[in-house]
CSV table of C-alpha atoms in Angstrom, one decimal:
chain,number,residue,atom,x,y,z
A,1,UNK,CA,0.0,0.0,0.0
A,2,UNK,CA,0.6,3.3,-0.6
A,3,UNK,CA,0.2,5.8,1.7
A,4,UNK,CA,0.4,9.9,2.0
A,5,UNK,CA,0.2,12.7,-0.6
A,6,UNK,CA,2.6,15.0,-2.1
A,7,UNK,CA,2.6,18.5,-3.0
A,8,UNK,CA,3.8,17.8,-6.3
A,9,UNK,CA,1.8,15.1,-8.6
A,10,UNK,CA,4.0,12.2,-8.6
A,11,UNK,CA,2.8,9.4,-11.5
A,12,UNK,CA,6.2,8.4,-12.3
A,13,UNK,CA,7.0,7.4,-8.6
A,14,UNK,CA,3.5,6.0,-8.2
A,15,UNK,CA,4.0,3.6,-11.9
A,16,UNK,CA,7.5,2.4,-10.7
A,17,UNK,CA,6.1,1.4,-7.6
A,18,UNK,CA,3.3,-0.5,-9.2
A,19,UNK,CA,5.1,-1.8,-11.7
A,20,UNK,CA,7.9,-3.0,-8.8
A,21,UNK,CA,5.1,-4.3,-6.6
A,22,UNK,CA,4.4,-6.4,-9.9
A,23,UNK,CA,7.6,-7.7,-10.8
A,24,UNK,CA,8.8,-8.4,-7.6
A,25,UNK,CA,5.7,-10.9,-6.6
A,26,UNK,CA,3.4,-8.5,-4.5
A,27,UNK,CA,-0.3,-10.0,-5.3
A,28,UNK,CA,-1.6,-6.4,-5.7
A,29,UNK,CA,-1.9,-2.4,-4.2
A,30,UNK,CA,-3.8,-0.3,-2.9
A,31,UNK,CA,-3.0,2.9,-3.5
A,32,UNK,CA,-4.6,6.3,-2.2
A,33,UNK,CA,-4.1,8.7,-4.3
A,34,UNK,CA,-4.4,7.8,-7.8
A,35,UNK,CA,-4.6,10.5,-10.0
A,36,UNK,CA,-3.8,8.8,-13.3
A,37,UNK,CA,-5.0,5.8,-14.8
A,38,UNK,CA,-2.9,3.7,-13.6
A,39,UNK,CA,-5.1,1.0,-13.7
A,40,UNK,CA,-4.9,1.1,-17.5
A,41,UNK,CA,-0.9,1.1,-17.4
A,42,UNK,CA,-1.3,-2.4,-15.6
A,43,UNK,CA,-4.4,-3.9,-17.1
A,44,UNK,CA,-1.7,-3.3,-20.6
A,45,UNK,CA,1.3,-4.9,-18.6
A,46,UNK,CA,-0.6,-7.7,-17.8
A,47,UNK,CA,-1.9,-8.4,-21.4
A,48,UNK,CA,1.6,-8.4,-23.0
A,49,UNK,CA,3.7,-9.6,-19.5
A,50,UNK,CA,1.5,-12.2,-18.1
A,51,UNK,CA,-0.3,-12.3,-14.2
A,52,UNK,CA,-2.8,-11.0,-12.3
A,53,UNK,CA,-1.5,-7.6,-10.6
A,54,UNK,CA,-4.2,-5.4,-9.6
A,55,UNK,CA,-4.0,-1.9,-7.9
A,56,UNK,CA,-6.7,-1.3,-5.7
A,57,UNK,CA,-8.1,2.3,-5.6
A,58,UNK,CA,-9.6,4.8,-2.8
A,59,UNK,CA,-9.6,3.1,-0.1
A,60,UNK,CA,-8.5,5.2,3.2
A,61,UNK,CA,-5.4,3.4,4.4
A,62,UNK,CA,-6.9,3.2,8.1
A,63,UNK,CA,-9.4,0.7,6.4
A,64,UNK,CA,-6.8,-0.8,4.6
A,65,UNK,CA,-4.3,-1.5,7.6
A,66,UNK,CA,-7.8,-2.7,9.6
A,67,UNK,CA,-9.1,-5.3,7.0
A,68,UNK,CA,-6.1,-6.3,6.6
A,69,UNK,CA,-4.9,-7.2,10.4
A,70,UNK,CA,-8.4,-8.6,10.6
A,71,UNK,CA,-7.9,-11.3,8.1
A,72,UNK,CA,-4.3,-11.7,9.3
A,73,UNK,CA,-1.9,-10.0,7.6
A,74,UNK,CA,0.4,-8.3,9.5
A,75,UNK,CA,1.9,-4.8,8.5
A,76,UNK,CA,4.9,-4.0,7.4
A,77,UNK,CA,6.0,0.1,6.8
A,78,UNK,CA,9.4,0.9,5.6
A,79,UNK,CA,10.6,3.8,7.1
A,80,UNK,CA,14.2,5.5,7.4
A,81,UNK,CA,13.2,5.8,11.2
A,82,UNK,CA,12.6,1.8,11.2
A,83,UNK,CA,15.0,-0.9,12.8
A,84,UNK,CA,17.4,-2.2,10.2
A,85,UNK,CA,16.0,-4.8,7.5
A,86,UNK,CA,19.1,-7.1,8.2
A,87,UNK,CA,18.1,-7.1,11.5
A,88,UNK,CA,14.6,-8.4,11.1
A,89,UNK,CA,14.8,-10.0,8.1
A,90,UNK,CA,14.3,-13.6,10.1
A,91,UNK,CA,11.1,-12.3,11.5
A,92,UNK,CA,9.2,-10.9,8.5
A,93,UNK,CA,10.6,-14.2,6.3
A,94,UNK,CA,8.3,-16.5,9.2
A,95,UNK,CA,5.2,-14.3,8.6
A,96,UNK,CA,3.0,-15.6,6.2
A,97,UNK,CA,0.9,-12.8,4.8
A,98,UNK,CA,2.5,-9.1,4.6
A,99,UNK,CA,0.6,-5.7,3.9
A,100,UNK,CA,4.0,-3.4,3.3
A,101,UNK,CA,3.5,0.4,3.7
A,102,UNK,CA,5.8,2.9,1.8
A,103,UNK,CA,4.9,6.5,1.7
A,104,UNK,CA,7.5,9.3,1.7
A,105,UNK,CA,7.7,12.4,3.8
A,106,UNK,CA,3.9,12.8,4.0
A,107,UNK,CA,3.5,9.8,5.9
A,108,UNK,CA,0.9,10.2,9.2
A,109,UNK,CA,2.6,9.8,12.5
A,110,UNK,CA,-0.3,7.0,13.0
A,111,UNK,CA,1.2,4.5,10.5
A,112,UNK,CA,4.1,4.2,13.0
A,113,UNK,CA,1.7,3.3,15.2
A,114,UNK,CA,-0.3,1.0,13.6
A,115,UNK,CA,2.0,-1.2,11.7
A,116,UNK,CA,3.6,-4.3,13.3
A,117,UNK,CA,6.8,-3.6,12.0
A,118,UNK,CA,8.8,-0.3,11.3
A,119,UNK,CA,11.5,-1.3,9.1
A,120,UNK,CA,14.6,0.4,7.3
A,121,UNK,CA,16.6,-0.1,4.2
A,122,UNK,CA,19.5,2.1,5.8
A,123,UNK,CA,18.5,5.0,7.6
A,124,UNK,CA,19.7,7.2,4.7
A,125,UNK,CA,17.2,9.0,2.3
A,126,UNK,CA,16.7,7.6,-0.6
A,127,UNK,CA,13.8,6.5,-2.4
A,128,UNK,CA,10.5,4.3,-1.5
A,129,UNK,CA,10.7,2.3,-4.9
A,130,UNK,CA,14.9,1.3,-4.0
A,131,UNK,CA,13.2,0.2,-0.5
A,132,UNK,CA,10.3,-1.8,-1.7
A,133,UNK,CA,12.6,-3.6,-4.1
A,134,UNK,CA,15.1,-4.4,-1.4
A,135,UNK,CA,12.1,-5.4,1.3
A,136,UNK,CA,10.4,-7.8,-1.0
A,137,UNK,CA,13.9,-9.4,-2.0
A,138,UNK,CA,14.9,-10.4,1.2
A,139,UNK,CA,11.8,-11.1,2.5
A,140,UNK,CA,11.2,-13.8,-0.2
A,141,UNK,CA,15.1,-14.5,0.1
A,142,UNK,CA,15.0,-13.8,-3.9
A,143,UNK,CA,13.0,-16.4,-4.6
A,144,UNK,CA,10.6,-13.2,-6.4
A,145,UNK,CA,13.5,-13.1,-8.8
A,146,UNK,CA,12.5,-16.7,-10.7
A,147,UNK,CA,8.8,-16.2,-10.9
A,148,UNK,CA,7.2,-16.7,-14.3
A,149,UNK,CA,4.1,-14.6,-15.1
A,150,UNK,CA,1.1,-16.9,-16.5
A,151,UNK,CA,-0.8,-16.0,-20.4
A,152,UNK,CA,1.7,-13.0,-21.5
A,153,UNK,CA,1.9,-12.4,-25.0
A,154,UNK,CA,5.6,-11.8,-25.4
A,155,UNK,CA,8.1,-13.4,-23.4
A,156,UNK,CA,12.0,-12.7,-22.9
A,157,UNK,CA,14.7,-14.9,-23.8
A,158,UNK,CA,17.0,-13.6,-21.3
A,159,UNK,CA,20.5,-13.4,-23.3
A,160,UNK,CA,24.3,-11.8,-22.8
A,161,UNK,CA,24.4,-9.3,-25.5
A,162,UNK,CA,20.7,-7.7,-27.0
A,163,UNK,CA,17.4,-8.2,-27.3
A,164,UNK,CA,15.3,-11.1,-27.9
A,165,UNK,CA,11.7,-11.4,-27.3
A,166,UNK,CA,9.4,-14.2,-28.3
A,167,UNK,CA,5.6,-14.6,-28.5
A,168,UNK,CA,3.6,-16.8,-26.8
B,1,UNK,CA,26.0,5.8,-14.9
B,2,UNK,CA,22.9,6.8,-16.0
B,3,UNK,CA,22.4,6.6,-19.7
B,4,UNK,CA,19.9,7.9,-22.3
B,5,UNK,CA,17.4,10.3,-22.7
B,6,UNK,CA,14.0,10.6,-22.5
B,7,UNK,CA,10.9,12.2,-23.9
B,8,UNK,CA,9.3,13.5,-20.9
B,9,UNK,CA,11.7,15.3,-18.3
B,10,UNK,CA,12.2,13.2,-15.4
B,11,UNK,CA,13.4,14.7,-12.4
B,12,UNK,CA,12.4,12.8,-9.6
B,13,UNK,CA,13.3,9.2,-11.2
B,14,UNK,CA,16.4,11.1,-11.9
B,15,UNK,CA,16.8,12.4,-8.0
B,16,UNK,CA,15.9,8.9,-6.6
B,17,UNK,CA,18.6,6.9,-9.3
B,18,UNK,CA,21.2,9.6,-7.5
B,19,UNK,CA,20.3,9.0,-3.7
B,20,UNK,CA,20.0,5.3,-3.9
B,21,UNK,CA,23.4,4.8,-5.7
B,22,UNK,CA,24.3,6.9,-2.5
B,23,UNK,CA,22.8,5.3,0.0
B,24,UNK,CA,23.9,2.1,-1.3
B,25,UNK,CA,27.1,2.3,-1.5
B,26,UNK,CA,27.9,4.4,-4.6
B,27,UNK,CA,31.1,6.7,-5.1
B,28,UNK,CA,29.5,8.8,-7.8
B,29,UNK,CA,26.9,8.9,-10.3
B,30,UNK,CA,27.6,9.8,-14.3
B,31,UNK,CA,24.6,11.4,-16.1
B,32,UNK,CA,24.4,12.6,-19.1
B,33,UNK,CA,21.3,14.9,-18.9
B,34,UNK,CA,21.5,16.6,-15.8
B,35,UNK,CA,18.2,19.0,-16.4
B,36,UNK,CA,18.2,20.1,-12.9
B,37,UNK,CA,20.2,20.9,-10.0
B,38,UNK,CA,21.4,17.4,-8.6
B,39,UNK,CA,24.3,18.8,-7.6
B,40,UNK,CA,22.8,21.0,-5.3
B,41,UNK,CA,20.2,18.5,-4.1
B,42,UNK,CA,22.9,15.8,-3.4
B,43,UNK,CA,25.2,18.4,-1.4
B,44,UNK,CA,22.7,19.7,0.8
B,45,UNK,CA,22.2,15.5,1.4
B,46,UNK,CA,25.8,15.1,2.0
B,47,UNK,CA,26.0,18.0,4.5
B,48,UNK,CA,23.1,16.5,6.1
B,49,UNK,CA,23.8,12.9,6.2
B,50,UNK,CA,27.1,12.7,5.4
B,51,UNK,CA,29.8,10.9,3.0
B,52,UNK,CA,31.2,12.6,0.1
B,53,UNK,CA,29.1,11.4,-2.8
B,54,UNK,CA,29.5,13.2,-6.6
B,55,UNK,CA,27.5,13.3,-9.5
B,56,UNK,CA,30.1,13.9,-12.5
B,57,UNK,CA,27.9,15.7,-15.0
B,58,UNK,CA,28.0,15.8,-19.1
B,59,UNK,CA,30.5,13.6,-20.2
B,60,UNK,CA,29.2,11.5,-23.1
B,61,UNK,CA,28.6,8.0,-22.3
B,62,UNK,CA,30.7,6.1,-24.5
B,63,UNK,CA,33.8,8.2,-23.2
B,64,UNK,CA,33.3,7.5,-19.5
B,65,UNK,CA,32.9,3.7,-20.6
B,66,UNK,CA,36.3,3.9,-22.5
B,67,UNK,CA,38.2,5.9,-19.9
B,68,UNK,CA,36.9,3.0,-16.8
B,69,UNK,CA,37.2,0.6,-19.0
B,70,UNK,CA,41.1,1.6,-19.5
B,71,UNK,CA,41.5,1.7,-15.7
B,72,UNK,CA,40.0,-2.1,-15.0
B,73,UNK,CA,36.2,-1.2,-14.2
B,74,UNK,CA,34.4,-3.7,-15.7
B,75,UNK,CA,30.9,-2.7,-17.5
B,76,UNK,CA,27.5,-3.7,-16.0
B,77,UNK,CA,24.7,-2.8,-18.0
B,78,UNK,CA,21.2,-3.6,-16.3
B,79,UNK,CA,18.0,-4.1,-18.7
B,80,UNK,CA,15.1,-6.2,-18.5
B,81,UNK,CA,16.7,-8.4,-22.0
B,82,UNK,CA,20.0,-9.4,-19.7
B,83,UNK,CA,20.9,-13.1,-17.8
B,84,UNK,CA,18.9,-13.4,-14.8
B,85,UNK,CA,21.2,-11.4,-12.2
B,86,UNK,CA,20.6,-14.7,-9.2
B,87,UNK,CA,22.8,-16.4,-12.1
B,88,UNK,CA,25.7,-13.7,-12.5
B,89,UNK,CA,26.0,-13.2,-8.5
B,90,UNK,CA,29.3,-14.9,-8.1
B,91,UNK,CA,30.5,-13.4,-11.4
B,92,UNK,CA,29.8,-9.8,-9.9
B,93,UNK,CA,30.6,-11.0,-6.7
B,94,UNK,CA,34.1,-11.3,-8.1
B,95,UNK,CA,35.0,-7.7,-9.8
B,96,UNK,CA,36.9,-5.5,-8.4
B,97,UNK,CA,35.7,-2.3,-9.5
B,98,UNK,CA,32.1,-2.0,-11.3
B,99,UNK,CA,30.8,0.7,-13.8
B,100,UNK,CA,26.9,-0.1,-13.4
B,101,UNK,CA,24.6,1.3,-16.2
B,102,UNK,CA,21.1,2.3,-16.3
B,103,UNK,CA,19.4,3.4,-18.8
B,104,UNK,CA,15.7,3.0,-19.9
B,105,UNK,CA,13.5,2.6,-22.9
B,106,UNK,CA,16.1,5.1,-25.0
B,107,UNK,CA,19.1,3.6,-24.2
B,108,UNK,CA,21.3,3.0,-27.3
B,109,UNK,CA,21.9,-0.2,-29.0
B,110,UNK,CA,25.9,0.3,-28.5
B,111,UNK,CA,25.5,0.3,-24.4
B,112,UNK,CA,24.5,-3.4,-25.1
B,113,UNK,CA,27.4,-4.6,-27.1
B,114,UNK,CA,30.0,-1.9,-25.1
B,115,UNK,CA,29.0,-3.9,-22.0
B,116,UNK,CA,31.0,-6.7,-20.2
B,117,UNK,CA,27.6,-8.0,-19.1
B,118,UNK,CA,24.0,-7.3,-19.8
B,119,UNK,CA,21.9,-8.0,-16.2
B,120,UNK,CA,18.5,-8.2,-15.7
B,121,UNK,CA,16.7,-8.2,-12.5
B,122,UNK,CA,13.4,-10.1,-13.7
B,123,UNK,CA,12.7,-9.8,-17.5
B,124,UNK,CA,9.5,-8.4,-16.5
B,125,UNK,CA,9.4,-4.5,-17.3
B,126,UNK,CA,9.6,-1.8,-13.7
B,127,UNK,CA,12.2,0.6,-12.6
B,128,UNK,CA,15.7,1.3,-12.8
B,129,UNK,CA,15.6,2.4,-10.0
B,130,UNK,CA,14.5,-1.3,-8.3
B,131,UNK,CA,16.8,-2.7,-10.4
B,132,UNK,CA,20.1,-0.9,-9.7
B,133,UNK,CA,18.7,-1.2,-5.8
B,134,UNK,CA,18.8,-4.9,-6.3
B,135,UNK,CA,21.8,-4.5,-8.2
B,136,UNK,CA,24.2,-2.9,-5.8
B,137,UNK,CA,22.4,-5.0,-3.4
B,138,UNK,CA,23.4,-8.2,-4.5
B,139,UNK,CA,27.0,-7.0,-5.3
B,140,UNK,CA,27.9,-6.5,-2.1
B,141,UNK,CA,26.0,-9.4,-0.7
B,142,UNK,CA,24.0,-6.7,1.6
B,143,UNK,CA,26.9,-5.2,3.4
B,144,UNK,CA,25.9,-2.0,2.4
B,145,UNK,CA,23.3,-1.9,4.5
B,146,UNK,CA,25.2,-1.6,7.2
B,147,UNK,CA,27.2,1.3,5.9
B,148,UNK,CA,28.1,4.4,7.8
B,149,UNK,CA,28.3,8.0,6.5
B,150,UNK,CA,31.3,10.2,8.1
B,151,UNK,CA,30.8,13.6,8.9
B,152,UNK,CA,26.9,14.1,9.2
B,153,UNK,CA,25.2,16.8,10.6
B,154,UNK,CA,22.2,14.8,11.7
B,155,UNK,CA,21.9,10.8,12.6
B,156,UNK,CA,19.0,8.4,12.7
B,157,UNK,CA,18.6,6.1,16.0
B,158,UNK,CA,16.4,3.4,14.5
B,159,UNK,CA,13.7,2.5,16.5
B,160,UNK,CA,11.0,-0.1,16.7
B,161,UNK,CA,8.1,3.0,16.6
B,162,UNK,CA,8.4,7.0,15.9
B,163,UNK,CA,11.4,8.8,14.9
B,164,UNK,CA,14.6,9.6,16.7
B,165,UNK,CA,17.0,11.8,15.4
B,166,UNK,CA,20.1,13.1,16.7
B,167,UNK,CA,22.6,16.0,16.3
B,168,UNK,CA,26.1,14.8,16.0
């Protein structure tokens, strides 16, 4: 999920974070905030890239976080205030189903409060789409990195030098 | 280095490529379409969190690739056509000094066939900025994380809730 709004419209921060969230085995997010069609943007990655990735629109991240803990899930923010990754990467691996938060400065003091977990990837500034990356590699111990994505139309033949693409 | 040009200016993917090569263990960042004031941005950064990171602006691509190539870096391009990076590990593992190269939809054929190896992290389309995350991730078998930044104004004391900072 993503949570908080900027001053300045953001749609290529909120795509690579989608598209991230996609690649990197998240099931789906939710998403506050979303201006563009991003829906469309996936719905078209899906058709020529394979899956199911959906982003889930408008609802208030308090519901979100609620539902969520309700059904299980226990909730994951990644903060630069947050205890190291490396340093709980044992406990989120044993948890079996994760809502991750990532925001930016506009982040409510409440989400600290709410999730289970406050977690860093250093406790440098950087960027919420380099910590989601990092987050979901170690929690699935890159594991994420060997998924195949089900009925795409094209398909990469992964290869030392160029580009070669095959349909399906 | 970040190579190629796109349509639609592109600050902020530009300002997060900069502080997670930073934050992860970085020197410096080439780019060749420095629009804005990086510079500035990654100074005030520095000042605050310390380190002595650089963005080297405007030389053309192929010459920085000659001129570290001459000097024993080794060229990493990353793009979604690459091997699978989980199959290059120990390979990167290995170099000594690493010229990693992003890019994006625009990036010139030649980076391709310029490059000692051509990396992907998934062959499924998402960010460059996930990817070179992943990337310097991987490389240094996540010691980075644990990195320190000399000479910082300010300091984070991770915690489990909240945010703690101090003055050093």
């Amino acid at each position: 999920m993503r949570v908080g709004q900027r001053y300045v419209r953001d749609d290529r921060t909120l795509t690579h974070l989608c598209l991230v969230s996609r690649a990197l085995g998240a099931e789906s997010i939710y998403l506050q905030d979303a201006e563009k069609d991003v829906t469309g943007t996936l719905e078209e990655v899906n058709r020529t890239w394979g899956g199911e990735f959906k982003a889930v629109l408008g609802t208030p991240w308090r519901k979100v976080i609620q539902e969520a803990r309700k059904d299980g899930w226990k909730i994951v923010h990644l903060t630069m205030y947050g205890l190291p990754i490396q340093e709980v990467t044992d406990d989120l691996r044993s948890l079996e189903k994760i809502l991750l938060v990532v925001g930016g400065p506009k982040v409510p003091g409440k989400v600290y409060h709410e999730a289970d977990y406050n977690v860093s990837v250093t406790s440098q500034p950087h960027s919420e789409i380099a910590a989601l990356a990092i987050a979901l590699h170690e929690i699935q111990s890159g594991e994420e990195l060997k998924r195949t994505f089900h009925k795409s139309r094209l398909r990469i033949l992964p290869s030392a030098r160029g580009k070669r693409v095959v349909e399906n």
